[in-house]
Amino acid sequence: MEEFSSSSMQFYDPEESKKKAQRRIVAGACLVAAVGIGIGVIIGWFSHTSDPPTKCDDPSCAFPQKLISDEDPTVSQKIILNMNARDIKRNLEEFTVDPHLGGTKSEDQLAAKLYSMWVEQGLDYVTKVTYEVLLSYPNDTDPSFVYLLDANDVVQHRSQEVEKILSPAQNRSDVVRPFNAYSHPGDVKGELVYVNYGRIEDFVELAENYSINVTGKIVIARYGRIFRGDKVSLAARYGAIGIILYSDPADYSPYTDEPAFPYSWWLPGTGVQRGTVLLGDGDPLTPGYPATESAYRTRYPALPTIPVHPIGYDDAYHYLSIMGGPNASESWQGKLNFTYRIGPGFVNNTLKVRLYVTTNTKMVNTTNVFGYINGSAEPDRYVLLGNHRDAWVFGAVDPTSGTAVMMEVSRVMAAIVKGGTWRPRRSIVFCSWGSEEYGLIASYEWVEQQLKILSDRAVAYLNVDISVEGMQALRASGVPLLYDVVYNASKKVPSAGNPSITVYEEWLKYFPNDDQKPTIANPGGGSDFVSFIGIAGVPCLDFRYTFNYSIIDYPLYHSAYETFELMDKYMDPEFKRSLAVGQLWAEMARSLADRLILPLNALTYGQMVKTFVRDLEKGYGHLMVENGVSLDGINKAADLFFSTAQEFMSRLEKVDPNNPVETRMYNDQLLRLERAFINTDGLPLRPLTKHLLFASSTFDSYAGSTFPGLVDLMYGIEKLTGDEKVEQWEKVKQHLAIIIFCVDSATFGLKPWTHFD
């Protein structure tokens, strides 16, 4: 960097001018001498060399070979065959010895361990970035509890303080007590109301079918179906003064004839699911901007407004079994051994519930660790692989099963690079994120900080939050640009359950879609890919091995029982599924990093947009037309985008592979396609969420929704009246126009470079 004078004024000095003239003469003489020596060396070289310069008429000779070389097909199998299930098992066992809660010393120690491993593996560059953020913790000296009180406030039952120790690995003093991060602290008493899963439709059913108002009441909801933070937000919206969350055996241990952990993977009654209830992603003090040292931090973060606390189903039994009021409907019945009633209150109407929560927030450091393999031809193009590092306790499934696999992928790739037989065309970046469990904290801060660079240079982000949550088959969610990437890679990897077939065939068998291809869900929320797709417009994919049970999550989710023993005995005994996930992850990354033309399919995106429009017409078309909103514009835009994508993919087949300028231009068109759907003003009700096609639902931060901004605006619109209704429909028209504009922008981006229209 040049240094500038502290003053803008300069003065003429005759003596100094004379000295400068003398220096220029000397410099000129040196330059002439250097040129003369250089010419002499060149003449001498060609006069003494035995081989004259080679003449080449092939246009490819004009460019270095690395700029025009396509992938080496032998590298794929070399990577796949060199990956080792024993190494993954060893990684997982080592990484899960200690709890590693976000923002704690133990999480920092694991970050240092991964940093050292990447250095030892020989990655080209290893670095880390730390942010100071607001996290949440229970009070160790004043624990939170749920109490059942009699008329004289005498305690009849108190929820357990910690989970019962069922295996030696659990017997640690640093296991964090069950809590819900960012809960509002509070001490409230009142009648209890059972609200099923705490969804908006559950609260509506209470009001319309039972005439029950939860205002001033404490509600109890079972985990599942929607994000726990949405349960808390909805309870507060409907007037509740507190909420208790529990895991019902119907969702986490449904087979009564099978024993629970430690004899199987099913949740015992003492198991408790921890988890954040923060709505929104990233550091709550710096929304929209990275939590750097110079960042402005708001004094009024958007945190939950009522206390919330989780319990196990053994504790829940003591409250739910004595509820009064009407019987709950069949769909609200769980698997505890009684008829579920709604309340308010208990059969003995002198009893009440006390919810005492002492959770607090504090500023802590959280760290991301990165390991790079530099690209040979396009080092400024990045294929990113990521997994978060922090866990509520031991995290053998979430996230450390993914961490263990990622470290094996990096080991194998680094070894082949060091062997000199391969270096990817584009750079590969391994990412270990901090404090994801609290609300995607550190990954979001990094994407916000590197937004301009990622928007310009990132090819794709491949996320593995969990490598194995079940033994059945693959599960994936992602954007249409990457469908072909995961399909083609899965055809190269043997199935973990049956090596005579591929992961693709197994996936198709259990989860086929209407086109007789494996199902890929739309990206929703809940993991570190959210910021990449949601604010940077980087194509993303998340995948794992999953189960085929009718349950909510893997049963021991976020409990202290999620130990190495669980994975080793019950979920992936020989680590074959972990290996398959690693092989798939590595092959997708290699393909994206190595192929001369990026293996992204614009036509698949065109088909998806047309499907989205059909879904919009099916769900809201009649209502929209009735209120003067025409869908002709979005249909026309979608049809044009599809036909333009067809034309683009046809031109792509005729690209001159020996012209690196041409291949780079086509690749840039593919690279920027996802970015076309980023709206800088965000969604109407969520300005920090920028992607117009893929975002989580407002009412469930885990689930994705089609045209999420429109779905937000349309929810409940038919119940509005007067000016409020008119104003809402104007917002619908405006947002629909923005969607059409962005679809048109995507179309223009696929046009030939010679013109815009």
Tab-separated table of N, CA, C and O in Angstrom, residues 170 177 243 248 292 295 369 453 497 500 540 556 595 619 646 699 712 730:
chain	number	residue	atom	x	y	z
A	170	GLN	N	-21.103	-40.333	29.968
A	170	GLN	CA	-21.885	-39.180	30.420
A	170	GLN	C	-21.413	-38.594	31.737
A	170	GLN	O	-21.749	-37.456	32.067
A	177	ARG	N	-26.463	-28.295	31.883
A	177	ARG	CA	-27.829	-28.643	32.259
A	177	ARG	C	-28.771	-28.423	31.079
A	177	ARG	O	-28.539	-27.539	30.251
A	243	ILE	N	-43.624	-21.103	28.546
A	243	ILE	CA	-43.857	-22.334	27.785
A	243	ILE	C	-42.876	-23.404	28.231
A	243	ILE	O	-41.689	-23.139	28.445
A	248	ASP	N	-42.195	-36.059	23.437
A	248	ASP	CA	-43.189	-37.105	23.679
A	248	ASP	C	-42.686	-38.431	23.104
A	248	ASP	O	-42.089	-38.461	22.017
A	292	THR	N	-17.648	-7.779	13.995
A	292	THR	CA	-16.239	-7.428	14.066
A	292	THR	C	-16.005	-6.472	15.230
A	292	THR	O	-16.942	-5.992	15.874
A	295	ALA	N	-17.845	-3.196	14.868
A	295	ALA	CA	-19.278	-3.262	14.570
A	295	ALA	C	-20.108	-2.487	15.592
A	295	ALA	O	-19.778	-2.448	16.783
A	369	VAL	N	-12.660	-22.064	11.734
A	369	VAL	CA	-11.354	-22.537	11.282
A	369	VAL	C	-11.479	-22.940	9.812
A	369	VAL	O	-12.473	-23.568	9.413
A	453	ILE	N	-16.907	-10.889	-1.578
A	453	ILE	CA	-16.009	-11.875	-2.182
A	453	ILE	C	-16.762	-13.153	-2.527
A	453	ILE	O	-16.611	-13.712	-3.626
A	497	GLY	N	-25.416	-49.899	2.774
A	497	GLY	CA	-26.222	-51.048	3.174
A	497	GLY	C	-26.093	-52.242	2.253
A	497	GLY	O	-26.264	-53.385	2.679
A	500	SER	N	-23.487	-53.835	-3.582
A	500	SER	CA	-23.715	-54.237	-4.977
A	500	SER	C	-24.514	-53.180	-5.744
A	500	SER	O	-24.636	-53.263	-6.969
A	540	CYS	N	-26.184	-24.159	-2.749
A	540	CYS	CA	-25.848	-24.964	-1.577
A	540	CYS	C	-26.559	-26.303	-1.607
A	540	CYS	O	-27.583	-26.476	-2.265
A	556	LEU	N	-32.256	-39.392	20.177
A	556	LEU	CA	-31.454	-38.814	21.256
A	556	LEU	C	-30.928	-37.425	20.912
A	556	LEU	O	-29.980	-36.928	21.530
A	595	ARG	N	-13.933	-29.824	-12.950
A	595	ARG	CA	-14.500	-29.785	-14.297
A	595	ARG	C	-14.179	-28.464	-14.991
A	595	ARG	O	-14.319	-27.391	-14.398
A	619	GLY	N	-52.177	-23.159	-5.112
A	619	GLY	CA	-52.448	-22.793	-3.734
A	619	GLY	C	-53.182	-21.474	-3.564
A	619	GLY	O	-54.034	-21.335	-2.674
A	646	GLN	N	-32.770	-23.508	-21.756
A	646	GLN	CA	-32.577	-24.552	-22.767
A	646	GLN	C	-31.558	-24.119	-23.805
A	646	GLN	O	-30.639	-24.873	-24.164
A	699	PHE	N	-43.388	-19.356	9.744
A	699	PHE	CA	-44.003	-20.057	10.866
A	699	PHE	C	-43.286	-21.346	11.228
A	699	PHE	O	-43.682	-22.039	12.156
A	712	ASP	N	-45.649	-15.527	2.968
A	712	ASP	CA	-45.769	-14.701	4.180
A	712	ASP	C	-46.926	-13.713	4.067
A	712	ASP	O	-47.736	-13.558	4.991
A	730	GLU	N	-51.913	-4.767	-1.986
A	730	GLU	CA	-50.936	-3.936	-2.706
A	730	GLU	C	-49.516	-4.450	-2.460
A	730	GLU	O	-48.680	-4.444	-3.365
